[in-house]
Coordinates of C-alpha atoms in Angstrom, one line a residue:
M1 CA 0.0 0.0 0.0
T2 CA 1.1 3.5 -0.7
V3 CA 0.5 4.7 2.8
A4 CA -1.6 7.7 3.5
T5 CA 1.1 9.4 5.4
R6 CA 4.3 11.5 5.1
L7 CA 7.3 9.4 4.3
P8 CA 10.6 10.2 6.0
C9 CA 12.7 12.8 4.2
D10 CA 9.8 13.9 2.0
E11 CA 11.0 17.5 2.7
A12 CA 14.7 16.8 2.6
A13 CA 15.2 17.8 -1.1
L14 CA 13.6 21.1 -0.2
R15 CA 15.8 21.7 2.8
A16 CA 19.0 20.5 1.3
A17 CA 19.1 21.7 -2.2
A18 CA 20.5 25.2 -3.1
P19 CA 18.1 27.4 -5.0
A20 CA 18.9 27.5 -8.7
S21 CA 17.1 30.8 -9.6
P22 CA 14.8 32.4 -7.1
C23 CA 11.9 34.2 -8.8
D24 CA 9.5 37.0 -7.9
A25 CA 6.9 36.6 -5.2
A26 CA 4.0 36.2 -7.6
R27 CA 5.6 33.4 -9.5
R28 CA 6.8 31.7 -6.3
R29 CA 3.2 31.4 -5.2
W30 CA 2.3 29.6 -8.5
V31 CA 5.3 27.3 -8.1
L32 CA 4.0 26.4 -4.7
V33 CA 0.5 25.7 -6.0
A34 CA 2.0 23.5 -8.8
A35 CA 4.1 21.6 -6.3
I36 CA 1.1 21.0 -4.0
V37 CA -1.1 19.8 -6.8
G38 CA 1.6 17.6 -8.3
S39 CA 2.5 15.9 -5.0
S40 CA -1.2 15.5 -4.2
L41 CA -1.8 13.7 -7.4
A42 CA 0.7 11.0 -6.5
F43 CA -0.2 10.9 -2.8
V44 CA -4.0 10.7 -3.3
D45 CA -3.7 8.1 -6.1
G46 CA -1.8 5.7 -3.9
T47 CA -4.4 5.9 -1.1
V48 CA -7.5 5.9 -3.3
V49 CA -6.6 2.8 -5.2
N50 CA -6.4 0.7 -2.0
I51 CA -10.0 1.7 -1.2
A52 CA -11.1 0.7 -4.7
L53 CA -9.4 -2.7 -4.7
P54 CA -12.5 -4.7 -3.5
A55 CA -14.6 -3.2 -6.2
I56 CA -11.9 -3.7 -8.8
Q57 CA -11.6 -7.4 -7.8
Q58 CA -15.3 -8.0 -8.1
S59 CA -15.8 -6.0 -11.3
L60 CA -12.8 -7.5 -13.2
G61 CA -13.0 -11.0 -11.7
A62 CA -9.4 -10.6 -10.5
S63 CA -7.6 -13.0 -8.2
A64 CA -6.0 -11.7 -5.0
A65 CA -2.5 -11.9 -6.7
Q66 CA -3.7 -9.8 -9.6
V67 CA -5.2 -7.2 -7.4
Q68 CA -2.0 -7.1 -5.5
W69 CA -0.1 -6.4 -8.8
V70 CA -2.4 -3.4 -9.3
V71 CA -0.7 -1.8 -6.3
E72 CA 2.7 -3.4 -6.8
A73 CA 3.1 -2.3 -10.4
Y74 CA 2.7 1.4 -9.5
A75 CA 4.8 1.2 -6.3
L76 CA 7.6 -0.8 -7.9
L77 CA 8.2 1.7 -10.7
L78 CA 7.9 4.7 -8.4
S79 CA 10.2 3.4 -5.7
A80 CA 12.8 1.9 -8.1
L81 CA 13.0 5.1 -10.3
L82 CA 12.5 7.8 -7.7
L83 CA 16.2 8.6 -7.5
A84 CA 16.6 8.4 -11.2
G85 CA 13.7 10.9 -11.6
G86 CA 15.4 13.4 -9.4
A87 CA 18.7 13.0 -11.3
L88 CA 16.9 13.5 -14.7
G89 CA 15.4 16.7 -13.3
D90 CA 18.8 18.0 -12.3
R91 CA 20.2 17.0 -15.8
F92 CA 17.4 18.1 -18.2
G93 CA 15.5 20.7 -16.1
R94 CA 13.1 20.4 -13.2
R95 CA 10.2 22.0 -14.9
R96 CA 10.6 19.9 -18.0
M97 CA 10.7 16.6 -16.0
F98 CA 7.8 17.8 -13.8
L99 CA 5.7 18.4 -16.9
A100 CA 6.7 15.1 -18.5
G101 CA 5.8 13.3 -15.3
T102 CA 2.4 15.0 -15.1
V103 CA 1.5 14.1 -18.7
V104 CA 2.6 10.5 -18.4
F105 CA 0.7 10.2 -15.1
A106 CA -2.5 11.7 -16.6
L107 CA -2.4 9.5 -19.7
A108 CA -1.8 6.4 -17.6
S109 CA -4.7 7.4 -15.3
L110 CA -6.9 7.5 -18.4
G111 CA -5.7 4.1 -19.3
C112 CA -6.5 2.8 -15.8
A113 CA -10.0 4.2 -15.9
L114 CA -10.7 2.6 -19.3
A115 CA -9.0 -0.7 -18.6
P116 CA -11.2 -3.6 -19.7
T117 CA -9.2 -6.3 -18.0
V118 CA -7.0 -6.5 -14.9
H119 CA -3.9 -7.1 -17.0
V120 CA -4.4 -3.8 -18.9
L121 CA -5.0 -2.1 -15.5
I122 CA -1.7 -3.5 -14.2
G123 CA 0.2 -2.2 -17.2
A124 CA -1.4 1.2 -17.0
R125 CA -0.5 1.3 -13.3
A126 CA 3.1 0.6 -14.1
V127 CA 3.2 3.5 -16.5
Q128 CA 1.5 5.6 -13.8
G129 CA 4.3 4.8 -11.5
L130 CA 6.9 5.9 -14.1
G131 CA 5.1 9.3 -14.3
A132 CA 5.0 9.6 -10.5
A133 CA 8.8 8.9 -10.4
L134 CA 9.3 12.1 -12.5
L135 CA 6.5 14.0 -10.8
V136 CA 7.3 13.5 -7.1
P137 CA 10.9 14.6 -6.9
G138 CA 10.2 17.4 -9.3
S139 CA 7.5 19.0 -7.1
L140 CA 10.0 19.6 -4.2
A141 CA 12.8 20.5 -6.5
L142 CA 10.7 23.3 -8.1
I143 CA 10.2 24.9 -4.7
S144 CA 13.9 24.6 -3.9
A145 CA 14.7 26.4 -7.2
A146 CA 12.2 29.2 -6.7
Y147 CA 12.5 30.1 -3.1
P148 CA 15.5 31.7 -1.4
E149 CA 16.9 30.0 1.7
P150 CA 15.0 32.1 4.3
E151 CA 11.6 31.5 2.7
R152 CA 11.9 27.7 2.1
G153 CA 10.8 26.7 5.6
P154 CA 7.4 28.5 5.4
A155 CA 7.0 27.2 1.8
F156 CA 7.6 23.7 2.9
G157 CA 5.2 24.1 5.8
T158 CA 2.4 25.1 3.4
W159 CA 3.3 22.3 1.0
A160 CA 3.3 19.7 3.9
A161 CA 0.0 21.0 5.3
F162 CA -1.9 20.9 2.0
S163 CA -0.3 17.6 0.9
G164 CA -1.3 16.1 4.3
I165 CA -4.9 17.3 3.9
A166 CA -5.0 15.8 0.4
S167 CA -3.6 12.5 1.6
G168 CA -6.2 12.4 4.4
L169 CA -9.2 13.3 2.2
G170 CA -8.1 11.1 -0.7
P171 CA -9.4 7.7 0.7
L172 CA -12.6 9.3 1.8
V173 CA -13.3 11.0 -1.6
G174 CA -12.2 7.8 -3.4
G175 CA -14.5 5.6 -1.4
W176 CA -17.4 8.0 -2.1
L177 CA -16.6 7.8 -5.8
V178 CA -16.5 4.0 -5.8
D179 CA -19.8 3.8 -3.8
R180 CA -21.6 6.6 -5.8
Y181 CA -20.3 5.8 -9.3
A182 CA -17.7 3.0 -10.0
W183 CA -14.1 2.3 -9.4
P184 CA -12.8 3.8 -12.7
W185 CA -13.7 7.2 -11.2
A186 CA -10.9 6.7 -8.7
F187 CA -8.5 7.1 -11.6
A188 CA -10.5 9.5 -13.8
I189 CA -10.5 12.1 -11.0
N190 CA -6.8 12.6 -11.8
L191 CA -7.5 14.0 -15.3
P192 CA -8.9 17.4 -14.5
A193 CA -6.3 18.0 -11.8
A194 CA -3.5 17.1 -14.2
A195 CA -4.9 19.4 -16.9
V196 CA -5.0 22.3 -14.5
L197 CA -1.5 21.4 -13.3
V198 CA -0.1 21.4 -16.9
A199 CA -1.6 24.8 -17.6
I200 CA -0.2 26.3 -14.4
T201 CA 3.2 24.9 -15.0
L202 CA 3.4 26.1 -18.6
L203 CA 2.0 29.6 -17.9
R204 CA 3.4 30.4 -14.4
V205 CA 6.3 28.2 -13.4
P206 CA 9.6 29.6 -14.7
D207 CA 11.7 27.4 -16.9
D208 CA 15.1 26.3 -15.7
R209 CA 18.1 25.5 -17.9
P210 CA 20.6 23.5 -16.0
A211 CA 24.3 23.7 -17.0
P212 CA 25.5 20.8 -19.1
S213 CA 26.7 17.9 -17.0
R214 CA 30.0 16.3 -17.5
T215 CA 29.1 13.1 -15.8
R216 CA 26.9 10.5 -17.5
F217 CA 23.5 9.5 -16.1
D218 CA 23.5 6.4 -13.9
A219 CA 21.3 4.5 -16.3
G220 CA 22.9 1.1 -15.4
G221 CA 22.1 1.6 -11.7
A222 CA 18.5 2.6 -12.5
V223 CA 17.9 -0.4 -14.7
A224 CA 19.6 -2.9 -12.3
A225 CA 17.6 -1.6 -9.3
T226 CA 14.3 -1.9 -11.2
V227 CA 15.0 -5.4 -12.4
A228 CA 16.2 -6.5 -9.0
L229 CA 13.1 -5.2 -7.3
A230 CA 10.7 -6.5 -10.0
G231 CA 12.3 -10.0 -9.8
A232 CA 11.9 -10.2 -6.0
V233 CA 8.3 -8.9 -6.2
F234 CA 7.3 -11.3 -8.9
A235 CA 8.8 -14.3 -7.1
F236 CA 6.9 -13.6 -3.8
T237 CA 3.7 -12.5 -5.5
E238 CA 3.4 -15.5 -7.9
A239 CA 4.8 -18.2 -5.6
P240 CA 1.5 -18.8 -3.8
V241 CA -0.2 -19.4 -7.2
R242 CA 2.6 -21.1 -9.2
G243 CA 4.6 -22.7 -6.4
W244 CA 8.3 -22.1 -5.5
T245 CA 9.4 -24.8 -7.9
D246 CA 7.9 -23.1 -10.9
V247 CA 10.5 -22.1 -13.5
A248 CA 9.2 -18.5 -13.7
V249 CA 9.3 -18.0 -10.0
L250 CA 12.8 -19.5 -9.6
G251 CA 14.0 -17.5 -12.6
A252 CA 12.6 -14.3 -11.2
A253 CA 14.3 -14.9 -7.8
A254 CA 17.6 -15.7 -9.6
L255 CA 17.2 -12.6 -11.7
A256 CA 16.7 -10.5 -8.6
L257 CA 19.9 -11.7 -7.0
V258 CA 22.0 -11.2 -10.2
A259 CA 20.5 -7.7 -10.8
G260 CA 21.1 -6.8 -7.2
A261 CA 24.8 -7.7 -7.5
A262 CA 24.9 -5.8 -10.8
F263 CA 23.4 -2.7 -9.0
V264 CA 26.1 -2.8 -6.4
A265 CA 28.8 -3.2 -9.1
A266 CA 27.4 -0.3 -11.1
E267 CA 27.2 2.0 -8.1
R268 CA 30.8 1.2 -7.2
R269 CA 32.1 2.1 -10.7
H270 CA 29.9 5.1 -11.6
P271 CA 31.4 8.6 -11.0
A272 CA 28.1 10.0 -9.9
P273 CA 26.0 7.1 -8.6
M274 CA 22.4 7.3 -7.5
V275 CA 23.4 5.6 -4.3
P276 CA 26.9 6.4 -3.1
L277 CA 27.8 3.2 -1.3
G278 CA 30.2 5.1 1.0
L279 CA 27.3 6.7 2.8
L280 CA 26.1 3.3 4.0
G281 CA 29.4 2.9 5.9
Q282 CA 28.3 5.7 8.2
R283 CA 26.9 4.0 11.3
T284 CA 24.0 6.4 12.1
F285 CA 23.0 6.7 8.4
A286 CA 23.1 2.9 7.9
G287 CA 21.1 2.4 11.1
A288 CA 18.5 5.0 10.1
N289 CA 18.0 3.3 6.7
L290 CA 17.7 -0.2 8.3
L291 CA 15.2 1.2 10.8
T292 CA 13.3 2.8 7.8
L293 CA 13.3 -0.5 5.9
L294 CA 11.8 -2.5 8.8
L295 CA 9.3 0.1 10.0
Y296 CA 7.9 0.9 6.6
A297 CA 7.9 -2.7 5.5
G298 CA 5.4 -3.3 8.3
L299 CA 3.5 -0.2 7.6
G300 CA 3.2 -0.5 3.8
G301 CA 2.8 -4.2 3.7
G302 CA 0.4 -4.5 6.6
L303 CA -2.0 -1.7 5.9
Y304 CA -2.6 -2.9 2.3
F305 CA -4.9 -5.6 3.8
L306 CA -6.8 -3.3 6.2
P307 CA -9.3 -1.9 3.6
L308 CA -9.8 -5.5 2.3
N309 CA -10.7 -6.7 5.8
L310 CA -13.0 -3.7 6.5
V311 CA -14.9 -4.0 3.2
Q312 CA -14.9 -7.7 2.4
V313 CA -15.1 -9.2 5.9
Q314 CA -16.5 -6.5 8.2
G315 CA -19.0 -5.3 5.6
L316 CA -18.1 -1.6 5.5
S317 CA -18.8 0.5 2.4
A318 CA -15.9 2.0 0.5
T319 CA -16.6 5.4 1.9
Q320 CA -16.5 4.0 5.5
A321 CA -13.3 2.2 4.8
G322 CA -11.8 5.3 3.3
A323 CA -12.6 7.1 6.6
A324 CA -11.0 4.4 8.6
L325 CA -7.5 5.8 8.4
L326 CA -8.5 9.4 9.1
P327 CA -7.6 9.1 12.9
F328 CA -4.2 7.7 11.9
I329 CA -3.5 10.7 9.6
L330 CA -5.0 13.2 12.1
V331 CA -2.8 11.9 15.0
M332 CA 0.3 12.1 12.8
F333 CA -0.5 15.6 11.7
L334 CA -1.0 16.8 15.3
L335 CA 2.2 15.2 16.6
S336 CA 4.5 16.1 13.7
R337 CA 5.6 19.6 14.8
W338 CA 6.0 18.5 18.5
A339 CA 8.0 15.4 17.4
G340 CA 10.3 17.4 15.2
G341 CA 11.9 18.9 18.3
L342 CA 12.4 15.7 20.2
V343 CA 15.9 15.0 18.8
E344 CA 17.2 18.4 19.8
R345 CA 15.8 18.0 23.3
H346 CA 16.3 14.3 24.0
G347 CA 18.6 12.9 21.3
A348 CA 17.7 10.6 18.5
R349 CA 17.5 7.3 20.4
P350 CA 14.5 7.9 22.7
P351 CA 11.9 8.9 20.0
L352 CA 13.2 6.4 17.5
V353 CA 12.9 3.6 20.1
L354 CA 9.5 4.8 21.5
G355 CA 7.8 5.5 18.2
P356 CA 8.4 2.2 16.5
A357 CA 7.6 0.4 19.7
L358 CA 4.3 2.1 19.9
A359 CA 3.7 1.4 16.2
G360 CA 4.3 -2.3 16.9
A361 CA 1.7 -2.1 19.7
G362 CA -0.7 -0.6 17.2
F363 CA -0.2 -3.5 14.8
A364 CA -0.7 -6.0 17.6
L365 CA -4.0 -4.3 18.5
L366 CA -5.1 -4.6 14.9
A367 CA -4.6 -8.3 15.1
V368 CA -7.3 -8.6 17.8
P369 CA -10.6 -8.0 16.0
G370 CA -12.5 -11.0 14.6
T371 CA -15.0 -11.4 11.9
G372 CA -17.8 -9.3 13.5
A373 CA -15.7 -6.4 14.9
G374 CA -16.8 -3.6 12.6
Y375 CA -14.9 -0.4 12.4
W376 CA -14.7 0.3 16.2
G377 CA -12.8 -2.9 16.9
F378 CA -10.0 -1.5 14.7
L379 CA -10.0 2.1 16.0
P380 CA -7.6 1.5 19.0
G381 CA -5.0 -0.1 16.8
V382 CA -5.3 2.7 14.2
V383 CA -4.9 5.4 16.8
V384 CA -1.9 3.8 18.6
L385 CA -0.2 3.2 15.3
G386 CA -0.7 6.8 14.4
I387 CA 0.9 7.9 17.7
G388 CA 3.9 5.7 17.1
M389 CA 4.4 6.9 13.5
G390 CA 3.9 10.5 14.6
V391 CA 6.6 10.2 17.2
A392 CA 9.0 8.5 14.8
V393 CA 8.8 10.2 11.3
A394 CA 10.1 13.7 12.1
P395 CA 13.0 12.5 14.3
L396 CA 14.0 10.0 11.6
T397 CA 14.2 12.8 9.0
T398 CA 16.3 14.8 11.4
V399 CA 18.7 12.0 12.0
V400 CA 19.1 11.2 8.3
M401 CA 19.8 14.8 7.4
G402 CA 22.3 15.2 10.3
A403 CA 24.2 11.9 9.7
V404 CA 26.0 13.0 6.6
P405 CA 28.0 16.1 5.4
G406 CA 25.8 19.0 4.2
E407 CA 26.8 18.5 0.5
A408 CA 25.5 14.9 0.7
A409 CA 22.2 15.7 2.5
G410 CA 20.1 15.8 -0.7
V411 CA 21.4 12.4 -1.9
A412 CA 21.0 10.9 1.6
S413 CA 17.4 12.1 1.9
G414 CA 16.6 10.7 -1.5
I415 CA 18.1 7.3 -0.5
N416 CA 16.1 7.2 2.7
N417 CA 12.8 8.1 0.9
A418 CA 13.4 5.5 -1.7
V419 CA 14.2 2.9 1.0
S420 CA 10.8 3.6 2.7
R421 CA 9.0 3.1 -0.6
M422 CA 10.9 -0.1 -1.6
A423 CA 10.2 -1.5 1.9
G424 CA 6.5 -1.4 1.3
V425 CA 6.8 -2.9 -2.2
L426 CA 8.9 -5.9 -1.0
A427 CA 6.8 -6.4 2.2
L428 CA 3.6 -6.5 0.3
A429 CA 4.9 -9.2 -1.9
V430 CA 6.1 -11.3 1.1
F431 CA 2.9 -10.6 3.1
G432 CA 0.8 -11.7 0.1
W433 CA 2.7 -15.0 0.2
L434 CA 2.1 -15.2 4.0
M435 CA -1.6 -14.5 3.6
A436 CA -2.0 -17.2 1.0
G437 CA -0.1 -19.7 3.2
V438 CA -2.4 -19.1 6.1
F439 CA -5.7 -18.6 4.2
G440 CA -5.6 -21.9 2.3
P441 CA -5.3 -24.3 5.2
Q442 CA -7.7 -22.3 7.4
L443 CA -10.3 -22.3 4.5
R444 CA -9.9 -26.1 4.1
D445 CA -10.4 -26.6 7.8
G446 CA -13.5 -24.4 7.8
L447 CA -15.0 -26.1 4.8
D448 CA -14.4 -29.6 6.3
A449 CA -16.0 -28.5 9.6
A450 CA -19.1 -27.3 7.7
Q451 CA -19.5 -30.8 6.3
L452 CA -20.5 -29.5 2.8
P453 CA -20.9 -31.8 -0.2
R454 CA -17.5 -32.8 -1.7
E455 CA -18.3 -31.3 -5.1
L456 CA -19.2 -28.0 -3.5
V457 CA -16.0 -28.0 -1.4
Q458 CA -14.0 -28.6 -4.6
A459 CA -15.7 -25.7 -6.4
V460 CA -15.0 -23.3 -3.5
W461 CA -11.4 -24.5 -3.1
A462 CA -10.7 -23.9 -6.8
E463 CA -11.5 -20.2 -6.2
R464 CA -9.3 -19.8 -3.1
G465 CA -7.1 -17.4 -4.9
Q466 CA -9.9 -14.8 -4.5
L467 CA -9.2 -14.7 -0.7
A468 CA -11.9 -12.7 1.0
G469 CA -13.4 -11.8 -2.4
L470 CA -14.4 -15.5 -2.8
R471 CA -18.2 -15.8 -3.3
P472 CA -20.3 -18.9 -2.8
P473 CA -21.4 -20.6 -6.1
P474 CA -24.8 -19.2 -7.3
G475 CA -28.0 -21.2 -6.6
I476 CA -26.8 -23.2 -3.6
D477 CA -28.6 -23.7 -0.3
P478 CA -28.6 -20.5 1.8
D479 CA -27.2 -22.4 4.8
A480 CA -24.4 -23.7 2.7
A481 CA -23.7 -20.2 1.3
D482 CA -23.5 -18.8 4.8
A483 CA -21.1 -21.6 5.9
I484 CA -18.9 -20.8 2.9
R485 CA -18.9 -17.1 3.7
Q486 CA -18.1 -17.7 7.3
A487 CA -15.2 -20.1 6.5
T488 CA -13.8 -17.6 4.0
H489 CA -14.0 -14.7 6.4
E490 CA -12.5 -16.6 9.3
A491 CA -9.7 -17.8 7.0
F492 CA -8.9 -14.2 5.9
V493 CA -9.0 -12.9 9.5
A494 CA -6.5 -15.7 10.4
G495 CA -4.2 -14.5 7.6
F496 CA -4.7 -10.8 8.5
R497 CA -3.7 -11.6 12.1
A498 CA -0.5 -13.3 11.0
I499 CA 0.3 -10.2 8.9
M500 CA -0.4 -7.8 11.7
I501 CA 1.8 -9.8 14.1
A502 CA 4.6 -9.9 11.4
S503 CA 4.2 -6.1 11.0
A504 CA 4.4 -5.7 14.8
V505 CA 7.6 -7.7 14.9
L506 CA 9.1 -5.6 12.1
A507 CA 8.3 -2.4 14.0
W508 CA 9.8 -3.8 17.2
L509 CA 12.9 -4.9 15.3
S510 CA 13.2 -1.3 14.0
A511 CA 13.1 -0.1 17.6
A512 CA 15.9 -2.5 18.5
V513 CA 18.0 -1.1 15.6
A514 CA 17.4 2.4 16.9
A515 CA 18.5 1.4 20.4
I516 CA 21.8 0.0 19.0
S517 CA 22.7 2.5 16.3
M518 CA 21.1 5.9 17.1
P519 CA 23.1 8.5 19.0
R520 CA 21.7 9.8 22.3
K521 CA 22.4 13.4 21.2
P522 CA 22.4 14.9 17.7
E523 CA 25.8 14.2 15.9
G524 CA 28.1 17.2 16.2
D525 CA 26.9 18.3 19.6

């Protein structure tokens, strides 16, 4: 899931980069508007799609693995190419890449809305992720270029506030569109916003012409990172369906290992690598990124399944499910400014131990509700999770920015942001495999306990890839249909609980990493 929250170091490009060509006040306001709309497009799309997944699965007759690819295709391209998108903006012009990203994102959104099959939708989502990889870093880079140093802080505050509001309202609006109209509107809503954004950028955002670069673009690193991530995601996503002995699954896993090694080799040789490996030798920076990997793996992978549970098992509407994470976002918003000063007052270690520990407790609470819990059974876990993430995110950004020399802060922040996104991509693939591994045996036990006819059990078992979207065969006895639904829901809840516990363990492991690697006081004190 593209989580409806601020990622660590979202603002780091803004704070670290030197302004290229500050412009007059009127143009700066339009630049800020463009940056807010551009960021909101990518943020809202990620959250809206998760709410639309149950409707997409039912409408297109998709399996759980195919629905998972609807999310993974977008997140994979965005996370793997995020650093490359920023580098392309530096090389060819921030405004030019921002416009290109907006156009690609809009055209892909149209393709998503018109997709007649789930395979077409997955392809369009991948292209959408490519557009977002150009759009997201460009939005902050435009602000960096337009605002002089003293005015960047207020500009970022405005950007963060409006982006947070958009992220919070996105699931609610998306759920209403799905309930009121149909799931394609969750994508079609991007089109008018993108059209306005293109007009503002062309008419009001100043063009920038970067000086010719003497170093070549790290294309090898970008390709190797994408292939490695895609191979790992394919292996874990398809293994529950094909089996680990399948040639395609084994080939994808092997490709991921080879491409990963090629990425390391490419970064070692390149004069201007996307990921300077030397930075990872810095203890605090390496610890912060490992903490990020674990914490955001639990968050991104775990919360993908929450809307599915709320809609397909608890019976909430898409609008109600969209509102489910509002307390999480609100708590994070209220805590963010206070948490930003914790490192200065108490050092990095306390908040980065406490925050993930609380997040782990929130995940553990989300594992408690059963099949008839409704929304209120999940609220305590959502709130505690929000408190934990609210305590952790701002201090994590501060640590990453302070762990490296000033000239490397922009690159370091980009690495940390990419790590947080990649963590969710990989975790979702692994958690999908975990869900399938728990759901199947639990469903079989539930069907056996219901003592249904053998032919009916076989028909239901053949559709187990639908997970909670599995529907009883039409025309059967109502009691048998109820038994099938009950067995399906209980099997999904069992898998959901396993995933929440896994997410809790990841969060607690990230707290342990903080306890070992984080300084008690900011470095340099």
